[in-house]
GROMACS .gro file of C-alpha atoms in nm:
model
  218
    1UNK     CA    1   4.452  -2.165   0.472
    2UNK     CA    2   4.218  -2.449   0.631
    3UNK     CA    3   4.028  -2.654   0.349
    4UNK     CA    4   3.773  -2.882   0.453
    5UNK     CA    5   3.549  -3.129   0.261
    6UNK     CA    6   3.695  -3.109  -0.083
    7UNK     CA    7   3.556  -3.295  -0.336
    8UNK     CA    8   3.692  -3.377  -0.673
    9UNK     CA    9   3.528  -3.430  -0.997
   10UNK     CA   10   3.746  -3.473  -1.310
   11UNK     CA   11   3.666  -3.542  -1.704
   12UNK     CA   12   3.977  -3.616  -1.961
   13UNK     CA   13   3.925  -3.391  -2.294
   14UNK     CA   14   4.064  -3.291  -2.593
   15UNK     CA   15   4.402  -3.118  -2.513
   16UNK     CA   16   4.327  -2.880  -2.819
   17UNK     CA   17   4.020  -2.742  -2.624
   18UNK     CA   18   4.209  -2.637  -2.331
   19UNK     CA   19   4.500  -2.529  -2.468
   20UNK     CA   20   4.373  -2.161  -2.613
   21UNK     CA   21   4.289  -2.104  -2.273
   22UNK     CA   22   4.587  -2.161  -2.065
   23UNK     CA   23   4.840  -1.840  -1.958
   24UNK     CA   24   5.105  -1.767  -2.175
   25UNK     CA   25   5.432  -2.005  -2.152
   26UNK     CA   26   5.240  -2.303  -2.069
   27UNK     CA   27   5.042  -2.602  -2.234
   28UNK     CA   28   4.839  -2.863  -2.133
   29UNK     CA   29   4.967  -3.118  -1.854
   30UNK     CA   30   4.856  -3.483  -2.033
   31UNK     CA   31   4.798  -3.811  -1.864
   32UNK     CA   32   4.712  -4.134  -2.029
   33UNK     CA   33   4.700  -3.897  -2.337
   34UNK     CA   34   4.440  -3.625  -2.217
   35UNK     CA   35   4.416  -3.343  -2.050
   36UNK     CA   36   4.184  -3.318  -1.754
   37UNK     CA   37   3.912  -3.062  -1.627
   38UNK     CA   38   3.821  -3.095  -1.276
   39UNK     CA   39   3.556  -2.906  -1.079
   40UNK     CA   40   3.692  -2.858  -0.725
   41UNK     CA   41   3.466  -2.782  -0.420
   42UNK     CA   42   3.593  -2.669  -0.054
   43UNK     CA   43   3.579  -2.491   0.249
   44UNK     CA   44   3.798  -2.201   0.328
   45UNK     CA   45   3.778  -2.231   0.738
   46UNK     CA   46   4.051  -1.936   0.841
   47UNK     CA   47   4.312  -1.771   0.636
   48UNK     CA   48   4.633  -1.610   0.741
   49UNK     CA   49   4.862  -1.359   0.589
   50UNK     CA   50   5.191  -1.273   0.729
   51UNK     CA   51   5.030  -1.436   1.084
   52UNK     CA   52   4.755  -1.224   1.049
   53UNK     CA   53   4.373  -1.348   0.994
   54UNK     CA   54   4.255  -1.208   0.686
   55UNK     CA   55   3.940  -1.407   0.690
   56UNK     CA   56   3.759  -1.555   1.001
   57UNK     CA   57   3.398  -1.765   1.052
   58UNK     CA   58   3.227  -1.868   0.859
   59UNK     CA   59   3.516  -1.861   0.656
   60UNK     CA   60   3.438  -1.915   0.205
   61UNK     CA   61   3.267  -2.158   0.025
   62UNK     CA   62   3.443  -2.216  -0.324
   63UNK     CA   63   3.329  -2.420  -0.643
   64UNK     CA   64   3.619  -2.391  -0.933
   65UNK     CA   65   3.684  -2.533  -1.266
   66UNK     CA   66   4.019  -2.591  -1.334
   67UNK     CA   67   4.269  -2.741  -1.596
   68UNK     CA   68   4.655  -2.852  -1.586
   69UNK     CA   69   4.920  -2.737  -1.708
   70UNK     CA   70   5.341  -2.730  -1.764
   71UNK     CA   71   5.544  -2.443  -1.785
   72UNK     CA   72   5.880  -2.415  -1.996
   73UNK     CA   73   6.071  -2.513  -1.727
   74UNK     CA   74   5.894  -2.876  -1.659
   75UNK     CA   75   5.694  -2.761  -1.348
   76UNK     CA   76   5.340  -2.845  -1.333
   77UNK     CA   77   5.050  -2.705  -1.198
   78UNK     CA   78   4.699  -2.569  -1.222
   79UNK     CA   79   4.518  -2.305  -1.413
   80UNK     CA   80   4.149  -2.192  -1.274
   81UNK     CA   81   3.902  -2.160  -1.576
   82UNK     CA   82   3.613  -1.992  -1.347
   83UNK     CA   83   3.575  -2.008  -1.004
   84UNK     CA   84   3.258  -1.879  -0.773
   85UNK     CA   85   3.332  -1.807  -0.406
   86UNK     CA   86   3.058  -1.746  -0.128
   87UNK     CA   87   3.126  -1.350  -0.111
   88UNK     CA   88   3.212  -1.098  -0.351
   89UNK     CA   89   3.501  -0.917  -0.200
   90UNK     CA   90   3.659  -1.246  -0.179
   91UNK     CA   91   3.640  -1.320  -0.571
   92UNK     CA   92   3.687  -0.921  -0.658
   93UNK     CA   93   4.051  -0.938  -0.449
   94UNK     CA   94   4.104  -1.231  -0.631
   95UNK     CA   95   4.044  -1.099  -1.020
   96UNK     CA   96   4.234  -0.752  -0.897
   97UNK     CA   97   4.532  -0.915  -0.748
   98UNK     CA   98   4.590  -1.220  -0.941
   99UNK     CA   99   4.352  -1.195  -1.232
  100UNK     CA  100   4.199  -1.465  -1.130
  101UNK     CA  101   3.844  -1.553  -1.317
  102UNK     CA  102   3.707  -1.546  -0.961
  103UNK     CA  103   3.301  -1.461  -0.912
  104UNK     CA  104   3.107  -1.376  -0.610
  105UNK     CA  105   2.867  -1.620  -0.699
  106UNK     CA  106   2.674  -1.715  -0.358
  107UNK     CA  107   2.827  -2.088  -0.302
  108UNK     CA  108   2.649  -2.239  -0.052
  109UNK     CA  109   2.848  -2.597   0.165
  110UNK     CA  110   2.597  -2.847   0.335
  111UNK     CA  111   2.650  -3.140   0.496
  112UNK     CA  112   2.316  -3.327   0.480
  113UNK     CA  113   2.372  -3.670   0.670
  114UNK     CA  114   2.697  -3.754   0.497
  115UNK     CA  115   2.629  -3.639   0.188
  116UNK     CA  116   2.875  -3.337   0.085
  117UNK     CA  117   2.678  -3.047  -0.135
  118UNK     CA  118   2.783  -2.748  -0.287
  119UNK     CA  119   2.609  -2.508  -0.534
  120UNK     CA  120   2.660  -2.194  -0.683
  121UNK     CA  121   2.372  -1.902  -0.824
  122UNK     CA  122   2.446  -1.650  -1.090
  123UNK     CA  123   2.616  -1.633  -1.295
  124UNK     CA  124   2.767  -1.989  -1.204
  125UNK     CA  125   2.455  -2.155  -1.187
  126UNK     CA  126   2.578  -2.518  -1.069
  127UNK     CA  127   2.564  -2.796  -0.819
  128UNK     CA  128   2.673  -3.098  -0.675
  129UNK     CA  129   2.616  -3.382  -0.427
  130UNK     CA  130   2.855  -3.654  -0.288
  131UNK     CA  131   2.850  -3.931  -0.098
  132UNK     CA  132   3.229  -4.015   0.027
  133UNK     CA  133   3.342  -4.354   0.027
  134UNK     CA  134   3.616  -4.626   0.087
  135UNK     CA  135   3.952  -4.503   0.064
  136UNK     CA  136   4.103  -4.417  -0.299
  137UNK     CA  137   4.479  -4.559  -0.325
  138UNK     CA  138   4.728  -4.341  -0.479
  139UNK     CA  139   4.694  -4.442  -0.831
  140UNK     CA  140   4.864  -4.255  -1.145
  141UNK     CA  141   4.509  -4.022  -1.194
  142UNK     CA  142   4.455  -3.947  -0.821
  143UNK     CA  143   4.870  -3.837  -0.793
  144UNK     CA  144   4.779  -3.625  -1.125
  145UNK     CA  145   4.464  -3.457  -1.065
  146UNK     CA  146   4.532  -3.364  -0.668
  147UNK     CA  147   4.892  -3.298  -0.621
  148UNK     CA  148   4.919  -2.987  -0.763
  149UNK     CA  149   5.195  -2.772  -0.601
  150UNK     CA  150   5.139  -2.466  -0.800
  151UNK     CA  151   4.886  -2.182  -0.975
  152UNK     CA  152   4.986  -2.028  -1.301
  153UNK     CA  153   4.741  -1.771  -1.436
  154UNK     CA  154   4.767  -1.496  -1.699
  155UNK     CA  155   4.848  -1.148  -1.499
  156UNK     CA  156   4.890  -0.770  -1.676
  157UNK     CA  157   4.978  -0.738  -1.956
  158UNK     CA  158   4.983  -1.148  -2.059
  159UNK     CA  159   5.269  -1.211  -1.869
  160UNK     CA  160   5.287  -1.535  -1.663
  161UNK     CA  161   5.198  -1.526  -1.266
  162UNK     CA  162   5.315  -1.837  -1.074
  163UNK     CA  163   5.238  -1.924  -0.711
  164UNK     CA  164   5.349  -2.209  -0.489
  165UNK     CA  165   5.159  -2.401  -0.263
  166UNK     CA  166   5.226  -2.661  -0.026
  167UNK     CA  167   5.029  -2.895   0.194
  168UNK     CA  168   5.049  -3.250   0.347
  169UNK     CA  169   4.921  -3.521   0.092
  170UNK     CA  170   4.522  -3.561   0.074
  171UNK     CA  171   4.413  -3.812   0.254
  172UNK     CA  172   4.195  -3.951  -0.034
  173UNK     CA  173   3.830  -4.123  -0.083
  174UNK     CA  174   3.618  -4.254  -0.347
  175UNK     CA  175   3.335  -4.041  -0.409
  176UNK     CA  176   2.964  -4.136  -0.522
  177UNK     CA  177   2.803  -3.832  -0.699
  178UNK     CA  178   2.420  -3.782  -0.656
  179UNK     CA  179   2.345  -3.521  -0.851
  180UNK     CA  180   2.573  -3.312  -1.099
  181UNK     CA  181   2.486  -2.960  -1.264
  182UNK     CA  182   2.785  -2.836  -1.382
  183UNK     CA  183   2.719  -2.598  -1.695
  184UNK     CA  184   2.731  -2.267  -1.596
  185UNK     CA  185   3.118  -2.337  -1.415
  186UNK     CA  186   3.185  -2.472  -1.802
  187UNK     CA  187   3.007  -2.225  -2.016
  188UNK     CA  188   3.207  -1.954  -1.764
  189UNK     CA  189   3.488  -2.103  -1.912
  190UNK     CA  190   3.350  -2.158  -2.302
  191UNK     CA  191   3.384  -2.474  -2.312
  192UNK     CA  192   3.111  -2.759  -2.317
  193UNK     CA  193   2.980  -2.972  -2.040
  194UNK     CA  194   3.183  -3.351  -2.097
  195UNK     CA  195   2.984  -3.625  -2.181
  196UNK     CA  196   3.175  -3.860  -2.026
  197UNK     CA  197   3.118  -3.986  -1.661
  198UNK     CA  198   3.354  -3.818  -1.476
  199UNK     CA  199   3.571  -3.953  -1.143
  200UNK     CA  200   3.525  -3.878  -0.832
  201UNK     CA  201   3.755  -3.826  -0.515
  202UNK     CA  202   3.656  -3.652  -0.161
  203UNK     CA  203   3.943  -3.554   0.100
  204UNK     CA  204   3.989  -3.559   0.463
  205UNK     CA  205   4.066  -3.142   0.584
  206UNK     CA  206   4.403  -3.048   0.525
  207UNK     CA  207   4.614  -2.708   0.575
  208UNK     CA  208   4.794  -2.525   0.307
  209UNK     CA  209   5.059  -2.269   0.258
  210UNK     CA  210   5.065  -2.017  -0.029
  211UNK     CA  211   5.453  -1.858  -0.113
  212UNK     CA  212   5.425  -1.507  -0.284
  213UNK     CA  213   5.348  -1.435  -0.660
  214UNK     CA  214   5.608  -1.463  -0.875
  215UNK     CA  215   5.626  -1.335  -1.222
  216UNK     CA  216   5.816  -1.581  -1.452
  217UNK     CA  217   6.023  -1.442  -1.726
  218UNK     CA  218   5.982  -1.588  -2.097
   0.00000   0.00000   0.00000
């Protein structure tokens, strides 16, 4: 896959609120004592499977909600709470295959002048807008929150799905937010909206590389 203009916008919470909903064989992934929600924003530009284009212009726009997360073994990665795409056979491929909580939820990208927006309708209702800045050095919460090298998510029958990703390391900037409406991606999830101001990070484009499912055994 081709991302372009991510943006990330992260809160710390209670580890007890997240940890009900995360797959089974995992718990929360803490830093400085917290766990962390981030909403994630990007463009999907082209997508390939086995060499083969699965999805061409005007490629996805995607707004998710996700949490962290360890697995028995020590390996970390992310679990999506909700997640609205641009197109609804998209998101329904997505809940089918990997039971992901994936919605066709009408994201729309802009870029208005430099400032990065994305927003989502029903039944997602949310929106953003960013401003990128200065570069962000690769502190101990930017390493945490963006290099994520794997999904988990809770397939059939509760058992545990695992995927691997890879890409080069973001190429990471501050980010000034504008506007923020994020409670329908949270009350998709059941949780509330954080009081606390939350950080922000944009990203130069990068490509990615998914490996295949994997079930992982208890």
């Amino acid at each position: 896959m081709l991302w372009e203009d991510p943006v990330f916008v992260h809160w710390p919470c209670d580890p007890g609120l997240v940890g009900p909903l995360l797959p089974p064989g995992t718990r929360p992934d803490l830093s400085a004592g917290a766990a962390w929600i981030g909403l994630v924003c990007l463009r999907i530009r082209c997508a390939r499977v086995l060499g083969l284009p699965v999805l061409r212009e005007p490629g996805l726009a995607e707004m998710n909600l996700r949490t962290y997360c360890v697995d028995r073994s020590g390996r970390r990665g992310l679990v999506f709470l909700a997640a609205g795409l641009s197109r609804t056979a998209p998101a329904r491929a997505a809940r089918l295959l990997g039971r992901l909580p994936a919605r066709g939820s009408g994201v729309q990208h802009a870029d208005e002048q430099g400032v990065l927006a994305y927003c989502a309708g029903d039944p997602l209702r949310s929106g953003l807008r960013v401003v990128p800045g200065g570069p962000a050095g690769p502190g101990a919460h930017e390493h945490f929150t963006t290099d994520r090298w794997r999904l988990f998510a809770r397939w059939y029958a509760g058992r545990l799905l695992r995927v691997a990703v890879a890409h080069p390391p973001w190429s990471l900037r501050r980010g000034r937010l504008l506007d923020l409406d994020a409670g329908g991606m949270f009350a998709a999830a059941g949780l509330p909206v954080p009081r606390a101001d939350p950080a922000v990070l944009c990203a130069a484009a990068t490509s990615s590389r998914f490996a295949a499912p994997r079930l992982v055994r208890g």
